[in-house]
Amino acid sequence: MKQLLKKRWDKHYAKGKNKRYWHLTIDSLLMVIILSLLTINTYLSASNAGLVLGTYNNNDFIVENIPANQTNNLNDPNSATTTNKQTITNEPTAIKSTNINLQSLARYYTANGDQLGVGPLPPQVGTATKYWIFISINNFTHGLENVLISADLPDNVVLTGKSSVTIGDNLTLTDNSKQIKWQFSQLTRDNPEQIIGLAFEVQITPTIDQVGSTAKLLTNIKISALDTVTSKIITKTNTDISTYLNHDKTANSSGIIIAE
C-alpha cells in the first residue's frame, strides 16, 4: 500500500504539477466515498448483532433494535456523570382474541330446490308451517372452551323434535321450552375445515295480528366461548330469523303472513 501511494504521488503530484489539483479533487472524492461505505457497513453490522443504537433529538433518546421483552440500561451522554441511566423496555404486541363467524338462517327449500318445509307458503293464519333453521360457526383462529350457542323461540313457535348436530350432544330446551341451547366443552384448530353446526325444525302457527307482516321464528341468537390463547370470553349475537327467507331463492322470500 505504501509503494502504491508513493507511485501515485510521483506520477500525478510531483511530476504532473499542472494536473495536481485535478487529481487531488478526485482522490478526495474517492476518500469520502470509501469512508461513507465503511460507516454504513459498521452500522449494518452493529444492527445485525442486536446492538442498541440511538441519538439524542430534542432531549429525547431514540432507540432502535431492542428485542421484545429485553430491558436495556442506557447511559445519558449529556450527563455530567455515568450514574444517570435510563431504562427502556420494548413491550411485545398484545395478542387479540379470535373472531368467530356465527351464521344463522331459515330454509323452506334446500339450495338445490328440494323441499324441506311443510305447510302453506306464504304462512297462513291458523295453519302450521314448518321450517328448518341452520346455525354454524367458523373462522376462529384459537382454540375454544365452554362453547354455548343459545336462542329463544317466540310464543307461537315450537320445536318439532327433529334436529341434527355435527359434533357433541344434541340441542336441549329449557324448562319453559322457549330457549334452546347447544354446548360443548372444547373446540380445537386441528381440523380448520371441519363443519361445526346444528340444524333443527320449527313450526309456526301465525295469529290474526300477524297478517300483512313477517313473523319471527328465532330470536336472541348468540354464542359465548372462552379463547384458550387470551383466556378471555368471546360473545357474538346475530339478528333474529323471520319468515322472510332471504337466503332461500326458491321460496322467493314468501314470508308475509296471509289470512285464511
CSV table of C-alpha atoms in Angstrom, one decimal:
chain,number,residue,atom,x,y,z
A,1,MET,CA,0.0,0.0,0.0
A,2,LYS,CA,2.9,2.4,0.9
A,3,GLN,CA,4.6,1.7,-2.5
A,4,LEU,CA,1.3,2.2,-4.3
A,5,LEU,CA,0.7,5.6,-2.7
A,6,LYS,CA,4.3,6.7,-3.4
A,7,LYS,CA,4.0,5.7,-7.1
A,8,ARG,CA,0.7,7.7,-7.4
A,9,TRP,CA,2.3,10.7,-5.8
A,10,ASP,CA,5.3,10.7,-8.1
A,11,LYS,CA,3.1,10.2,-11.2
A,12,HIS,CA,0.3,12.7,-10.5
A,13,TYR,CA,1.6,15.2,-8.0
A,14,ALA,CA,5.4,15.5,-8.0
A,15,LYS,CA,5.8,15.4,-11.8
A,16,GLY,CA,2.4,16.5,-13.1
A,17,LYS,CA,2.1,19.8,-11.3
A,18,ASN,CA,-0.3,21.2,-13.9
A,19,LYS,CA,-2.9,18.5,-13.0
A,20,ARG,CA,-2.2,18.3,-9.3
A,21,TYR,CA,-5.4,20.0,-8.2
A,22,TRP,CA,-7.5,17.8,-10.5
A,23,HIS,CA,-6.1,14.6,-9.1
A,24,LEU,CA,-6.3,16.0,-5.6
A,25,THR,CA,-10.1,16.6,-6.1
A,26,ILE,CA,-10.6,13.1,-7.5
A,27,ASP,CA,-8.7,11.5,-4.6
A,28,SER,CA,-10.7,13.5,-2.1
A,29,LEU,CA,-14.0,12.3,-3.5
A,30,LEU,CA,-12.8,8.7,-3.5
A,31,MET,CA,-11.8,9.1,0.1
A,32,VAL,CA,-15.2,10.4,1.1
A,33,ILE,CA,-17.0,7.5,-0.7
A,34,ILE,CA,-14.7,4.9,1.0
A,35,LEU,CA,-15.3,6.4,4.4
A,36,SER,CA,-19.1,6.5,3.8
A,37,LEU,CA,-19.2,2.9,2.8
A,38,LEU,CA,-17.2,1.9,5.9
A,39,THR,CA,-19.6,3.9,8.1
A,40,ILE,CA,-22.6,2.2,6.6
A,41,ASN,CA,-21.0,-1.3,6.9
A,42,THR,CA,-20.3,-0.6,10.6
A,43,TYR,CA,-23.9,0.4,11.2
A,44,LEU,CA,-25.4,-2.6,9.5
A,45,SER,CA,-23.0,-5.0,11.3
A,46,ALA,CA,-24.0,-3.4,14.7
A,47,SER,CA,-27.7,-3.7,13.8
A,48,ASN,CA,-27.5,-7.3,12.8
A,49,ALA,CA,-25.6,-8.1,16.0
A,50,GLY,CA,-28.6,-6.7,18.0
A,51,LEU,CA,-26.7,-3.8,19.4
A,52,VAL,CA,-28.6,-0.7,20.7
A,53,LEU,CA,-28.1,2.3,18.6
A,54,GLY,CA,-29.6,5.8,19.2
A,55,THR,CA,-29.3,9.5,19.1
A,56,TYR,CA,-30.5,12.4,21.1
A,57,ASN,CA,-33.1,14.6,19.5
A,58,ASN,CA,-34.6,17.5,21.5
A,59,ASN,CA,-33.6,15.7,24.7
A,60,ASP,CA,-35.5,12.5,23.7
A,61,PHE,CA,-33.4,9.4,23.1
A,62,ILE,CA,-34.5,7.4,20.0
A,63,VAL,CA,-33.7,3.7,20.5
A,64,GLU,CA,-33.6,1.1,17.7
A,65,ASN,CA,-33.2,-2.7,17.6
A,66,ILE,CA,-34.1,-3.7,21.2
A,67,PRO,CA,-35.6,-7.2,21.0
A,68,ALA,CA,-39.1,-7.7,22.6
A,69,ASN,CA,-39.1,-8.3,26.4
A,70,GLN,CA,-35.5,-7.1,26.6
A,71,THR,CA,-34.6,-4.3,29.0
A,72,ASN,CA,-31.5,-2.1,28.3
A,73,ASN,CA,-29.8,0.5,30.6
A,74,LEU,CA,-28.6,3.4,28.6
A,75,ASN,CA,-26.0,6.0,29.8
A,76,ASP,CA,-27.0,9.5,29.1
A,77,PRO,CA,-24.1,11.0,27.2
A,78,ASN,CA,-25.2,14.6,28.1
A,79,SER,CA,-25.0,13.8,31.8
A,80,ALA,CA,-22.0,15.0,33.8
A,81,THR,CA,-21.7,11.6,35.4
A,82,THR,CA,-22.1,8.0,34.2
A,83,THR,CA,-24.6,7.1,37.1
A,84,ASN,CA,-27.5,8.7,35.3
A,85,LYS,CA,-29.1,5.9,33.4
A,86,GLN,CA,-32.4,5.4,31.5
A,87,THR,CA,-34.2,2.0,31.5
A,88,ILE,CA,-36.1,1.3,28.3
A,89,THR,CA,-38.1,-1.8,27.7
A,90,ASN,CA,-39.6,-2.8,24.3
A,91,GLU,CA,-43.0,-4.4,25.0
A,92,PRO,CA,-44.3,-7.1,22.7
A,93,THR,CA,-47.6,-6.6,20.7
A,94,ALA,CA,-50.7,-7.7,22.6
A,95,ILE,CA,-52.4,-10.8,21.2
A,96,LYS,CA,-56.1,-10.2,20.3
A,97,SER,CA,-58.8,-12.7,20.9
A,98,THR,CA,-60.1,-14.7,17.9
A,99,ASN,CA,-63.0,-13.7,15.8
A,100,ILE,CA,-65.9,-16.1,15.5
A,101,ASN,CA,-68.2,-16.1,12.4
A,102,LEU,CA,-71.7,-17.1,13.6
A,103,GLN,CA,-74.1,-17.9,10.8
A,104,SER,CA,-77.9,-18.5,11.2
A,105,LEU,CA,-80.7,-18.8,8.6
A,106,ALA,CA,-84.0,-20.5,7.9
A,107,ARG,CA,-85.0,-22.5,4.8
A,108,TYR,CA,-88.1,-24.0,3.3
A,109,TYR,CA,-86.2,-25.3,0.3
A,110,THR,CA,-82.6,-26.6,0.0
A,111,ALA,CA,-80.1,-24.7,-2.1
A,112,ASN,CA,-80.9,-27.2,-4.9
A,113,GLY,CA,-84.6,-26.5,-4.7
A,114,ASP,CA,-85.7,-29.7,-2.8
A,115,GLN,CA,-88.5,-29.1,-0.3
A,116,LEU,CA,-87.6,-29.2,3.4
A,117,GLY,CA,-90.5,-27.4,4.9
A,118,VAL,CA,-94.1,-28.4,5.3
A,119,GLY,CA,-97.3,-26.4,5.2
A,120,PRO,CA,-98.5,-23.3,3.4
A,121,LEU,CA,-96.0,-20.8,2.0
A,122,PRO,CA,-96.6,-17.9,2.5
A,123,PRO,CA,-97.6,-18.8,6.0
A,124,GLN,CA,-101.4,-18.7,6.7
A,125,VAL,CA,-103.3,-17.7,9.9
A,126,GLY,CA,-104.3,-20.7,11.9
A,127,THR,CA,-102.3,-23.2,9.8
A,128,ALA,CA,-98.9,-24.6,10.9
A,129,THR,CA,-95.9,-24.1,8.6
A,130,LYS,CA,-92.6,-25.9,9.3
A,131,TYR,CA,-89.1,-24.5,8.5
A,132,TRP,CA,-85.6,-25.8,9.1
A,133,ILE,CA,-83.1,-23.5,10.9
A,134,PHE,CA,-79.4,-23.8,10.4
A,135,ILE,CA,-76.7,-22.4,12.8
A,136,SER,CA,-73.0,-22.8,12.2
A,137,ILE,CA,-69.7,-21.3,13.4
A,138,ASN,CA,-66.3,-21.0,11.6
A,139,ASN,CA,-63.3,-18.7,11.1
A,140,PHE,CA,-61.9,-18.9,14.6
A,141,THR,CA,-58.1,-19.0,14.9
A,142,HIS,CA,-57.7,-20.0,18.5
A,143,GLY,CA,-59.0,-23.0,20.5
A,144,LEU,CA,-62.3,-22.5,22.2
A,145,GLU,CA,-63.7,-23.9,25.5
A,146,ASN,CA,-67.1,-23.8,27.2
A,147,VAL,CA,-68.8,-23.1,23.9
A,148,LEU,CA,-72.5,-22.2,24.2
A,149,ILE,CA,-75.0,-21.4,21.4
A,150,SER,CA,-78.4,-20.3,22.5
A,151,ALA,CA,-81.6,-18.8,21.1
A,152,ASP,CA,-85.2,-18.1,22.0
A,153,LEU,CA,-88.5,-19.3,20.4
A,154,PRO,CA,-91.3,-16.8,20.0
A,155,ASP,CA,-94.7,-17.6,21.6
A,156,ASN,CA,-96.3,-19.2,18.6
A,157,VAL,CA,-93.2,-21.1,17.5
A,158,VAL,CA,-92.3,-24.6,18.8
A,159,LEU,CA,-89.6,-27.3,18.1
A,160,THR,CA,-90.9,-30.3,16.2
A,161,GLY,CA,-88.3,-32.6,17.7
A,162,LYS,CA,-86.3,-33.1,14.5
A,163,SER,CA,-82.7,-31.9,14.8
A,164,SER,CA,-79.1,-32.8,13.9
A,165,VAL,CA,-75.6,-31.7,15.1
A,166,THR,CA,-72.2,-32.2,13.6
A,167,ILE,CA,-70.4,-32.7,16.9
A,168,GLY,CA,-71.2,-33.2,20.5
A,169,ASP,CA,-74.6,-33.7,22.2
A,170,ASN,CA,-77.9,-32.7,20.7
A,171,LEU,CA,-79.5,-29.4,21.5
A,172,THR,CA,-81.6,-29.0,24.6
A,173,LEU,CA,-84.6,-27.0,25.7
A,174,THR,CA,-85.0,-25.0,29.0
A,175,ASP,CA,-87.8,-25.8,31.4
A,176,ASN,CA,-90.2,-23.4,29.8
A,177,SER,CA,-89.4,-24.9,26.3
A,178,LYS,CA,-88.7,-21.5,24.9
A,179,GLN,CA,-84.9,-21.3,24.9
A,180,ILE,CA,-82.7,-23.8,23.0
A,181,LYS,CA,-79.1,-24.5,24.0
A,182,TRP,CA,-76.2,-26.3,22.3
A,183,GLN,CA,-73.0,-26.6,24.2
A,184,PHE,CA,-69.7,-28.5,24.1
A,185,SER,CA,-66.6,-28.3,26.2
A,186,GLN,CA,-63.8,-27.7,23.7
A,187,LEU,CA,-63.1,-26.9,20.1
A,188,THR,CA,-59.5,-27.1,18.6
A,189,ARG,CA,-57.9,-25.9,15.4
A,190,ASP,CA,-56.7,-29.4,14.5
A,191,ASN,CA,-59.1,-29.5,11.6
A,192,PRO,CA,-59.9,-26.0,10.4
A,193,GLU,CA,-62.2,-27.2,7.6
A,194,GLN,CA,-64.5,-29.2,10.0
A,195,ILE,CA,-68.1,-28.1,9.7
A,196,ILE,CA,-69.5,-27.1,13.2
A,197,GLY,CA,-73.2,-26.5,13.3
A,198,LEU,CA,-76.7,-27.7,14.1
A,199,ALA,CA,-80.0,-27.9,12.3
A,200,PHE,CA,-83.5,-28.2,13.7
A,201,GLU,CA,-87.1,-28.0,12.6
A,202,VAL,CA,-89.5,-25.3,14.0
A,203,GLN,CA,-93.2,-24.9,13.5
A,204,ILE,CA,-95.1,-21.6,13.5
A,205,THR,CA,-98.9,-21.1,13.6
A,206,PRO,CA,-99.5,-17.5,12.6
A,207,THR,CA,-102.1,-15.4,14.5
A,208,ILE,CA,-104.5,-12.9,13.1
A,209,ASP,CA,-102.5,-9.9,14.4
A,210,GLN,CA,-99.5,-11.0,12.2
A,211,VAL,CA,-101.4,-10.7,8.9
A,212,GLY,CA,-99.6,-8.4,6.5
A,213,SER,CA,-96.2,-8.7,8.1
A,214,THR,CA,-93.4,-11.3,8.6
A,215,ALA,CA,-93.3,-13.4,11.8
A,216,LYS,CA,-90.2,-14.2,13.8
A,217,LEU,CA,-89.0,-17.8,14.0
A,218,LEU,CA,-86.0,-17.4,16.3
A,219,THR,CA,-84.7,-14.5,18.5
A,220,ASN,CA,-81.7,-13.7,20.7
A,221,ILE,CA,-79.3,-15.9,18.7
A,222,LYS,CA,-75.8,-15.8,20.3
A,223,ILE,CA,-72.6,-17.6,21.1
A,224,SER,CA,-70.2,-17.4,24.0
A,225,ALA,CA,-66.9,-19.2,24.4
A,226,LEU,CA,-63.5,-18.9,26.2
A,227,ASP,CA,-60.5,-18.1,24.0
A,228,THR,CA,-57.8,-20.6,25.1
A,229,VAL,CA,-55.0,-18.3,24.0
A,230,THR,CA,-56.1,-15.0,25.6
A,231,SER,CA,-58.2,-16.5,28.3
A,232,LYS,CA,-61.0,-14.0,27.5
A,233,ILE,CA,-64.7,-14.7,27.0
A,234,ILE,CA,-65.9,-14.0,23.4
A,235,THR,CA,-69.6,-13.3,22.7
A,236,LYS,CA,-71.4,-12.6,19.5
A,237,THR,CA,-75.1,-12.0,18.7
A,238,ASN,CA,-76.9,-12.5,15.4
A,239,THR,CA,-80.0,-10.8,14.1
A,240,ASP,CA,-83.4,-12.5,14.5
A,241,ILE,CA,-84.6,-15.1,12.0
A,242,SER,CA,-88.1,-14.5,10.5
A,243,THR,CA,-90.4,-15.9,7.8
A,244,TYR,CA,-88.7,-13.6,5.3
A,245,LEU,CA,-86.3,-16.2,3.8
A,246,ASN,CA,-83.7,-14.0,2.2
A,247,HIS,CA,-81.3,-17.0,1.9
A,248,ASP,CA,-83.9,-19.2,0.2
A,249,LYS,CA,-84.1,-18.3,-3.5
A,250,THR,CA,-86.7,-20.9,-4.3
A,251,ALA,CA,-89.1,-19.6,-1.6
A,252,ASN,CA,-88.7,-16.2,-3.2
A,253,SER,CA,-88.9,-14.5,0.3
A,254,SER,CA,-92.6,-15.5,0.7
A,255,GLY,CA,-92.8,-14.5,4.3
A,256,ILE,CA,-95.7,-12.2,4.6
A,257,ILE,CA,-98.5,-13.8,6.7
A,258,ILE,CA,-101.8,-14.1,4.9
A,259,ALA,CA,-105.4,-14.6,6.2
A,260,GLU,CA,-107.2,-17.9,5.9
